[in-house]
């Protein structure tokens, strides 16, 4: 990942990040080094970049169907599509197509706070976050990696929680208050066909509306042009919604000894799901099948 830095205040945050455990393996690039990796940035006022070799990108649109197929073919997992779960009370699970018998259950309702264990979820005071996303036509060359910009340094806690981020935040408040108001920060990744997935904005509401404003899109594209000089046309737009909380990255609840409810409340479930699943399944298995050990 290349985080293109356009302000000295951002450089200070990047330098501080490198001294943390999370900065291991990352490096600060001067402008010349940035241009060596990403020549197109010559048309921007970038003064350098934070380089990280750690990120791996997965195209959810392809990966999720392939994962589903593999789980079914390799492990015999049965998926019940177009089915609503109405009640979870092991060994009985009542669904819209009948009862299922199960010793234990993990409920992952995403942003559906009202269908299962609604009273317990309500006590966690969660809300929802709506994001605007774009796909742009290929710029005609391969990006060196995922790209980000200064705005990411005041959004992601690994950077934003550093003391050095306070001064950057003050400057961005003055210069890019519209972007901050719409929760905009920049991530650009390239698909195999060359097109770019560009995000995103963050609007919080208990009942998010589906409308994505043209102004939000303009602000995302302004940041894209400023940080990367990419100016390709938009070919696709979509919004997504995820569960959100101000005070915790996820909720793991135990409504019954043989049931867990898991809700990721930080928009990071695609990256963290496997690790969380390992912990939750391990714990549930230990507790539920204690007698069998
Ligand atoms: C636009 C966007 C971009 C994102 N980008 C990233 C990213 O770059 N990196 C990252 O790590 N994360 C990202 N996320 C967050 C990530 O997608 C979520 O954290 C993750 O999908 C949560 O997974 P989940 O399975 O818990 O919930 P979900 O993916 O929300 O799935 C829950 C499913 O359960 C179904 N359901 C709910 N109740 C019932 C019921 N009673 N019966 C039957 N089905 C039910 C829902 O319909 C839904 O299909 C992004 C999210 C969005 C919206």
GROMACS .gro file of C-alpha atoms and ligand atoms in nm:
model
  346
    1UNK     CA    1   0.000   0.000   0.000
    2UNK     CA    2   0.123   0.348  -0.087
    3UNK     CA    3  -0.019   0.625   0.128
    4UNK     CA    4   0.056   0.937  -0.074
    5UNK     CA    5   0.158   1.219   0.163
    6UNK     CA    6   0.088   1.578   0.063
    7UNK     CA    7   0.151   1.766   0.389
    8UNK     CA    8   0.446   1.789   0.633
    9UNK     CA    9   0.199   1.722   0.917
   10UNK     CA   10   0.117   1.388   0.751
   11UNK     CA   11   0.485   1.302   0.731
   12UNK     CA   12   0.510   1.348   1.109
   13UNK     CA   13   0.221   1.102   1.158
   14UNK     CA   14   0.380   0.853   0.918
   15UNK     CA   15   0.717   0.884   1.099
   16UNK     CA   16   0.547   0.821   1.434
   17UNK     CA   17   0.360   0.523   1.288
   18UNK     CA   18   0.689   0.367   1.176
   19UNK     CA   19   0.802   0.360   1.540
   20UNK     CA   20   0.499   0.154   1.647
   21UNK     CA   21   0.467  -0.226   1.628
   22UNK     CA   22   0.232  -0.184   1.332
   23UNK     CA   23   0.500   0.004   1.138
   24UNK     CA   24   0.735  -0.295   1.118
   25UNK     CA   25   0.832  -0.359   0.757
   26UNK     CA   26   0.690  -0.023   0.639
   27UNK     CA   27   0.900   0.266   0.507
   28UNK     CA   28   0.879   0.636   0.441
   29UNK     CA   29   0.950   0.734   0.081
   30UNK     CA   30   1.068   1.074  -0.036
   31UNK     CA   31   0.901   1.220  -0.343
   32UNK     CA   32   1.168   1.084  -0.577
   33UNK     CA   33   1.120   0.732  -0.435
   34UNK     CA   34   0.744   0.766  -0.462
   35UNK     CA   35   0.774   0.865  -0.829
   36UNK     CA   36   1.007   0.573  -0.885
   37UNK     CA   37   0.723   0.339  -0.780
   38UNK     CA   38   0.429   0.546  -0.904
   39UNK     CA   39   0.537   0.784  -1.179
   40UNK     CA   40   0.186   0.924  -1.232
   41UNK     CA   41   0.210   1.098  -0.893
   42UNK     CA   42   0.445   1.349  -1.060
   43UNK     CA   43   0.134   1.546  -1.154
   44UNK     CA   44   0.045   1.587  -0.784
   45UNK     CA   45   0.199   1.793  -0.504
   46UNK     CA   46   0.290   1.475  -0.310
   47UNK     CA   47   0.595   1.521  -0.089
   48UNK     CA   48   0.644   1.151  -0.020
   49UNK     CA   49   0.459   0.836   0.081
   50UNK     CA   50   0.422   0.574   0.347
   51UNK     CA   51   0.490   0.233   0.194
   52UNK     CA   52   0.355  -0.087   0.345
   53UNK     CA   53   0.423  -0.433   0.199
   54UNK     CA   54   0.163  -0.607   0.418
   55UNK     CA   55  -0.173  -0.549   0.249
   56UNK     CA   56  -0.343  -0.820   0.048
   57UNK     CA   57  -0.654  -0.747  -0.154
   58UNK     CA   58  -0.949  -0.978  -0.205
   59UNK     CA   59  -1.224  -0.902  -0.458
   60UNK     CA   60  -1.533  -0.986  -0.249
   61UNK     CA   61  -1.752  -1.017  -0.555
   62UNK     CA   62  -1.544  -1.314  -0.677
   63UNK     CA   63  -1.405  -1.444  -0.349
   64UNK     CA   64  -1.732  -1.499  -0.162
   65UNK     CA   65  -1.897  -1.720  -0.428
   66UNK     CA   66  -1.571  -1.915  -0.468
   67UNK     CA   67  -1.540  -1.962  -0.092
   68UNK     CA   68  -1.900  -2.080  -0.075
   69UNK     CA   69  -1.840  -2.330  -0.353
   70UNK     CA   70  -1.521  -2.460  -0.191
   71UNK     CA   71  -1.686  -2.501   0.151
   72UNK     CA   72  -1.965  -2.697  -0.010
   73UNK     CA   73  -1.749  -2.917  -0.233
   74UNK     CA   74  -1.460  -2.976   0.007
   75UNK     CA   75  -1.640  -2.988   0.340
   76UNK     CA   76  -2.002  -3.057   0.253
   77UNK     CA   77  -2.125  -2.731   0.405
   78UNK     CA   78  -2.488  -2.675   0.313
   79UNK     CA   79  -2.594  -2.315   0.244
   80UNK     CA   80  -2.963  -2.227   0.267
   81UNK     CA   81  -3.007  -1.924   0.043
   82UNK     CA   82  -3.327  -1.719   0.042
   83UNK     CA   83  -3.400  -1.842   0.392
   84UNK     CA   84  -3.477  -1.632   0.700
   85UNK     CA   85  -3.389  -1.754   1.047
   86UNK     CA   86  -3.685  -1.683   1.272
   87UNK     CA   87  -3.576  -1.823   1.606
   88UNK     CA   88  -3.256  -1.970   1.750
   89UNK     CA   89  -3.292  -2.197   2.051
   90UNK     CA   90  -3.063  -2.501   2.015
   91UNK     CA   91  -3.122  -2.778   1.943
   92UNK     CA   92  -3.405  -2.611   1.750
   93UNK     CA   93  -3.352  -2.345   1.486
   94UNK     CA   94  -3.670  -2.226   1.321
   95UNK     CA   95  -3.637  -2.092   0.967
   96UNK     CA   96  -3.870  -1.982   0.690
   97UNK     CA   97  -3.829  -2.327   0.530
   98UNK     CA   98  -3.869  -2.535   0.845
   99UNK     CA   99  -3.679  -2.645   1.153
  100UNK     CA  100  -3.312  -2.735   1.168
  101UNK     CA  101  -3.153  -2.928   1.449
  102UNK     CA  102  -2.820  -2.800   1.582
  103UNK     CA  103  -2.624  -2.839   1.905
  104UNK     CA  104  -2.494  -2.485   1.881
  105UNK     CA  105  -2.537  -2.172   1.668
  106UNK     CA  106  -2.348  -1.856   1.580
  107UNK     CA  107  -2.572  -1.568   1.476
  108UNK     CA  108  -2.401  -1.312   1.248
  109UNK     CA  109  -2.685  -1.074   1.157
  110UNK     CA  110  -2.473  -0.793   1.010
  111UNK     CA  111  -2.679  -0.475   1.034
  112UNK     CA  112  -3.009  -0.655   1.106
  113UNK     CA  113  -3.059  -0.559   1.471
  114UNK     CA  114  -3.426  -0.656   1.496
  115UNK     CA  115  -3.476  -1.015   1.379
  116UNK     CA  116  -3.287  -1.225   1.636
  117UNK     CA  117  -3.204  -1.142   2.000
  118UNK     CA  118  -3.327  -0.789   1.931
  119UNK     CA  119  -3.350  -0.684   2.297
  120UNK     CA  120  -2.991  -0.787   2.365
  121UNK     CA  121  -2.863  -0.613   2.051
  122UNK     CA  122  -3.063  -0.300   2.141
  123UNK     CA  123  -2.879  -0.279   2.474
  124UNK     CA  124  -2.549  -0.239   2.282
  125UNK     CA  125  -2.664   0.092   2.129
  126UNK     CA  126  -2.540   0.019   1.780
  127UNK     CA  127  -2.601   0.231   1.476
  128UNK     CA  128  -2.538   0.190   1.102
  129UNK     CA  129  -2.291   0.336   0.858
  130UNK     CA  130  -2.364   0.389   0.488
  131UNK     CA  131  -2.071   0.401   0.246
  132UNK     CA  132  -2.053   0.531  -0.111
  133UNK     CA  133  -1.828   0.336  -0.346
  134UNK     CA  134  -1.723   0.386  -0.708
  135UNK     CA  135  -1.568   0.184  -0.986
  136UNK     CA  136  -1.364   0.381  -1.238
  137UNK     CA  137  -1.249   0.278  -1.584
  138UNK     CA  138  -0.891   0.160  -1.609
  139UNK     CA  139  -0.642   0.447  -1.612
  140UNK     CA  140  -0.447   0.251  -1.875
  141UNK     CA  141  -0.165   0.133  -1.649
  142UNK     CA  142  -0.118  -0.096  -1.346
  143UNK     CA  143  -0.112   0.068  -1.004
  144UNK     CA  144   0.191  -0.033  -0.797
  145UNK     CA  145  -0.034  -0.124  -0.502
  146UNK     CA  146  -0.342   0.004  -0.319
  147UNK     CA  147  -0.329   0.383  -0.282
  148UNK     CA  148  -0.439   0.602   0.007
  149UNK     CA  149  -0.403   0.970   0.099
  150UNK     CA  150  -0.359   1.207   0.395
  151UNK     CA  151  -0.727   1.166   0.489
  152UNK     CA  152  -0.663   0.803   0.591
  153UNK     CA  153  -0.420   0.922   0.858
  154UNK     CA  154  -0.698   1.082   1.061
  155UNK     CA  155  -0.944   0.797   1.010
  156UNK     CA  156  -0.767   0.468   1.088
  157UNK     CA  157  -0.683   0.439   1.457
  158UNK     CA  158  -0.333   0.298   1.394
  159UNK     CA  159  -0.248   0.648   1.269
  160UNK     CA  160  -0.527   0.866   1.407
  161UNK     CA  161  -0.467   0.771   1.772
  162UNK     CA  162  -0.106   0.893   1.754
  163UNK     CA  163  -0.043   1.234   1.921
  164UNK     CA  164   0.107   1.362   1.592
  165UNK     CA  165  -0.234   1.322   1.425
  166UNK     CA  166  -0.381   1.611   1.627
  167UNK     CA  167  -0.193   1.877   1.428
  168UNK     CA  168  -0.277   1.706   1.098
  169UNK     CA  169  -0.643   1.688   1.195
  170UNK     CA  170  -0.643   2.065   1.267
  171UNK     CA  171  -0.498   2.136   0.924
  172UNK     CA  172  -0.739   1.903   0.747
  173UNK     CA  173  -1.028   2.061   0.940
  174UNK     CA  174  -0.927   2.392   0.782
  175UNK     CA  175  -0.851   2.264   0.432
  176UNK     CA  176  -1.081   1.966   0.377
  177UNK     CA  177  -1.369   2.010   0.620
  178UNK     CA  178  -1.623   1.900   0.357
  179UNK     CA  179  -1.448   1.566   0.310
  180UNK     CA  180  -1.420   1.515   0.685
  181UNK     CA  181  -1.788   1.598   0.736
  182UNK     CA  182  -1.882   1.322   0.492
  183UNK     CA  183  -1.636   1.080   0.653
  184UNK     CA  184  -1.440   1.062   0.329
  185UNK     CA  185  -1.103   0.903   0.301
  186UNK     CA  186  -0.936   0.754  -0.002
  187UNK     CA  187  -0.861   0.392  -0.085
  188UNK     CA  188  -0.796   0.299  -0.447
  189UNK     CA  189  -0.743  -0.061  -0.553
  190UNK     CA  190  -0.715  -0.213  -0.899
  191UNK     CA  191  -0.901  -0.516  -1.026
  192UNK     CA  192  -0.753  -0.766  -1.270
  193UNK     CA  193  -0.934  -0.599  -1.562
  194UNK     CA  194  -0.759  -0.271  -1.478
  195UNK     CA  195  -1.067  -0.094  -1.341
  196UNK     CA  196  -1.037   0.081  -1.006
  197UNK     CA  197  -1.250   0.044  -0.695
  198UNK     CA  198  -1.248   0.380  -0.519
  199UNK     CA  199  -1.395   0.464  -0.179
  200UNK     CA  200  -1.536   0.589   0.034
  201UNK     CA  201  -1.762   0.803   0.251
  202UNK     CA  202  -1.917   0.726   0.591
  203UNK     CA  203  -2.262   0.851   0.694
  204UNK     CA  204  -2.404   0.733   1.026
  205UNK     CA  205  -2.776   0.682   1.089
  206UNK     CA  206  -3.002   0.429   1.263
  207UNK     CA  207  -3.204   0.403   0.940
  208UNK     CA  208  -2.970   0.498   0.654
  209UNK     CA  209  -3.134   0.619   0.336
  210UNK     CA  210  -3.017   0.462   0.009
  211UNK     CA  211  -2.937   0.794  -0.163
  212UNK     CA  212  -2.574   0.869  -0.244
  213UNK     CA  213  -2.527   1.239  -0.312
  214UNK     CA  214  -2.342   1.370  -0.615
  215UNK     CA  215  -2.158   1.608  -0.381
  216UNK     CA  216  -2.011   1.316  -0.185
  217UNK     CA  217  -1.898   1.156  -0.509
  218UNK     CA  218  -1.738   1.481  -0.624
  219UNK     CA  219  -1.548   1.512  -0.296
  220UNK     CA  220  -1.414   1.155  -0.325
  221UNK     CA  221  -1.305   1.219  -0.685
  222UNK     CA  222  -1.143   1.552  -0.586
  223UNK     CA  223  -0.929   1.369  -0.332
  224UNK     CA  224  -0.848   1.099  -0.587
  225UNK     CA  225  -0.726   1.357  -0.839
  226UNK     CA  226  -0.530   1.555  -0.580
  227UNK     CA  227  -0.346   1.253  -0.436
  228UNK     CA  228  -0.299   1.037  -0.747
  229UNK     CA  229  -0.375   1.247  -1.059
  230UNK     CA  230  -0.614   0.969  -1.168
  231UNK     CA  231  -0.905   1.111  -1.366
  232UNK     CA  232  -1.082   0.807  -1.516
  233UNK     CA  233  -1.460   0.809  -1.569
  234UNK     CA  234  -1.693   0.650  -1.314
  235UNK     CA  235  -1.844   0.327  -1.455
  236UNK     CA  236  -2.026   0.192  -1.150
  237UNK     CA  237  -2.165   0.324  -0.819
  238UNK     CA  238  -2.302   0.147  -0.515
  239UNK     CA  239  -2.370   0.202  -0.149
  240UNK     CA  240  -2.325  -0.045   0.134
  241UNK     CA  241  -2.428  -0.045   0.499
  242UNK     CA  242  -2.259  -0.198   0.800
  243UNK     CA  243  -2.319  -0.209   1.175
  244UNK     CA  244  -2.130   0.057   1.368
  245UNK     CA  245  -2.046   0.150   1.727
  246UNK     CA  246  -1.839   0.437   1.861
  247UNK     CA  247  -1.688   0.244   2.149
  248UNK     CA  248  -1.592  -0.105   2.024
  249UNK     CA  249  -1.480  -0.280   1.706
  250UNK     CA  250  -1.716  -0.576   1.752
  251UNK     CA  251  -1.980  -0.734   1.972
  252UNK     CA  252  -1.959  -1.097   2.079
  253UNK     CA  253  -2.259  -1.185   2.294
  254UNK     CA  254  -2.368  -1.510   2.463
  255UNK     CA  255  -2.747  -1.505   2.471
  256UNK     CA  256  -2.746  -1.878   2.562
  257UNK     CA  257  -2.455  -2.108   2.653
  258UNK     CA  258  -2.469  -2.274   2.310
  259UNK     CA  259  -2.524  -1.954   2.109
  260UNK     CA  260  -2.301  -1.660   2.018
  261UNK     CA  261  -2.404  -1.342   1.840
  262UNK     CA  262  -2.118  -1.176   1.653
  263UNK     CA  263  -2.146  -0.829   1.501
  264UNK     CA  264  -1.850  -0.641   1.358
  265UNK     CA  265  -1.908  -0.274   1.438
  266UNK     CA  266  -1.601  -0.119   1.276
  267UNK     CA  267  -1.633  -0.197   0.905
  268UNK     CA  268  -1.345  -0.443   0.923
  269UNK     CA  269  -1.522  -0.777   0.905
  270UNK     CA  270  -1.388  -0.871   0.563
  271UNK     CA  271  -1.031  -0.849   0.696
  272UNK     CA  272  -1.084  -0.991   1.043
  273UNK     CA  273  -1.352  -1.258   0.989
  274UNK     CA  274  -1.123  -1.560   0.984
  275UNK     CA  275  -0.944  -1.469   1.306
  276UNK     CA  276  -1.269  -1.381   1.483
  277UNK     CA  277  -1.430  -1.704   1.361
  278UNK     CA  278  -1.139  -1.905   1.495
  279UNK     CA  279  -1.176  -1.748   1.839
  280UNK     CA  280  -1.554  -1.763   1.857
  281UNK     CA  281  -1.589  -2.116   1.720
  282UNK     CA  282  -1.307  -2.235   1.947
  283UNK     CA  283  -1.470  -2.084   2.255
  284UNK     CA  284  -1.818  -2.207   2.164
  285UNK     CA  285  -1.693  -2.555   2.089
  286UNK     CA  286  -1.504  -2.573   2.419
  287UNK     CA  287  -1.811  -2.465   2.616
  288UNK     CA  288  -2.081  -2.652   2.425
  289UNK     CA  289  -1.900  -2.981   2.393
  290UNK     CA  290  -1.730  -2.967   2.734
  291UNK     CA  291  -1.905  -3.287   2.838
  292UNK     CA  292  -1.777  -3.473   2.534
  293UNK     CA  293  -1.408  -3.403   2.596
  294LIG     C1  294  -1.904  -0.067   0.110
  294LIG     C2  295  -1.835  -0.149   0.214
  294LIG     C3  296  -1.697  -0.161   0.209
  294LIG     C4  297  -1.632  -0.239   0.304
  294LIG     N1  298  -1.496  -0.251   0.295
  294LIG     C5  299  -1.431  -0.330   0.383
  294LIG     C6  300  -1.291  -0.350   0.373
  294LIG     O1  301  -1.225  -0.295   0.284
  294LIG     N2  302  -1.230  -0.429   0.463
  294LIG     C7  303  -1.300  -0.492   0.563
  294LIG     O2  304  -1.240  -0.564   0.641
  294LIG     N3  305  -1.433  -0.476   0.574
  294LIG     C8  306  -1.500  -0.397   0.488
  294LIG     N4  307  -1.635  -0.378   0.501
  294LIG     C9  308  -1.704  -0.438   0.617
  294LIG    C10  309  -1.738  -0.583   0.597
  294LIG     O3  310  -1.803  -0.600   0.472
  294LIG    C11  311  -1.829  -0.629   0.712
  294LIG     O4  312  -1.763  -0.604   0.837
  294LIG    C12  313  -1.862  -0.777   0.697
  294LIG     O5  314  -1.933  -0.800   0.578
  294LIG    C13  315  -1.943  -0.828   0.816
  294LIG     O6  316  -1.968  -0.964   0.791
  294LIG     P1  317  -2.090  -1.038   0.858
  294LIG     O7  318  -2.098  -1.172   0.796
  294LIG     O8  319  -2.079  -1.026   1.007
  294LIG     O9  320  -2.220  -0.951   0.819
  294LIG     P2  321  -2.282  -0.926   0.676
  294LIG    O10  322  -2.178  -0.932   0.570
  294LIG    O11  323  -2.363  -0.800   0.690
  294LIG    O12  324  -2.379  -1.050   0.653
  294LIG    C14  325  -2.489  -1.074   0.738
  294LIG    C15  326  -2.591  -1.151   0.656
  294LIG    O13  327  -2.688  -1.207   0.744
  294LIG    C16  328  -2.816  -1.192   0.684
  294LIG     N5  329  -2.917  -1.200   0.792
  294LIG    C17  330  -2.936  -1.114   0.895
  294LIG     N6  331  -3.037  -1.157   0.972
  294LIG    C18  332  -3.081  -1.274   0.918
  294LIG    C19  333  -3.184  -1.367   0.954
  294LIG     N7  334  -3.261  -1.352   1.062
  294LIG     N8  335  -3.203  -1.475   0.873
  294LIG    C20  336  -3.127  -1.496   0.766
  294LIG     N9  337  -3.026  -1.411   0.727
  294LIG    C21  338  -3.005  -1.302   0.803
  294LIG    C22  339  -2.806  -1.058   0.614
  294LIG    O14  340  -2.906  -1.048   0.514
  294LIG    C23  341  -2.666  -1.064   0.558
  294LIG    O15  342  -2.664  -1.128   0.432
  294LIG    C24  343  -1.703  -0.302   0.408
  294LIG    C25  344  -1.843  -0.289   0.412
  294LIG    C26  345  -1.908  -0.215   0.316
  294LIG    C27  346  -2.059  -0.204   0.325
   0.00000   0.00000   0.00000
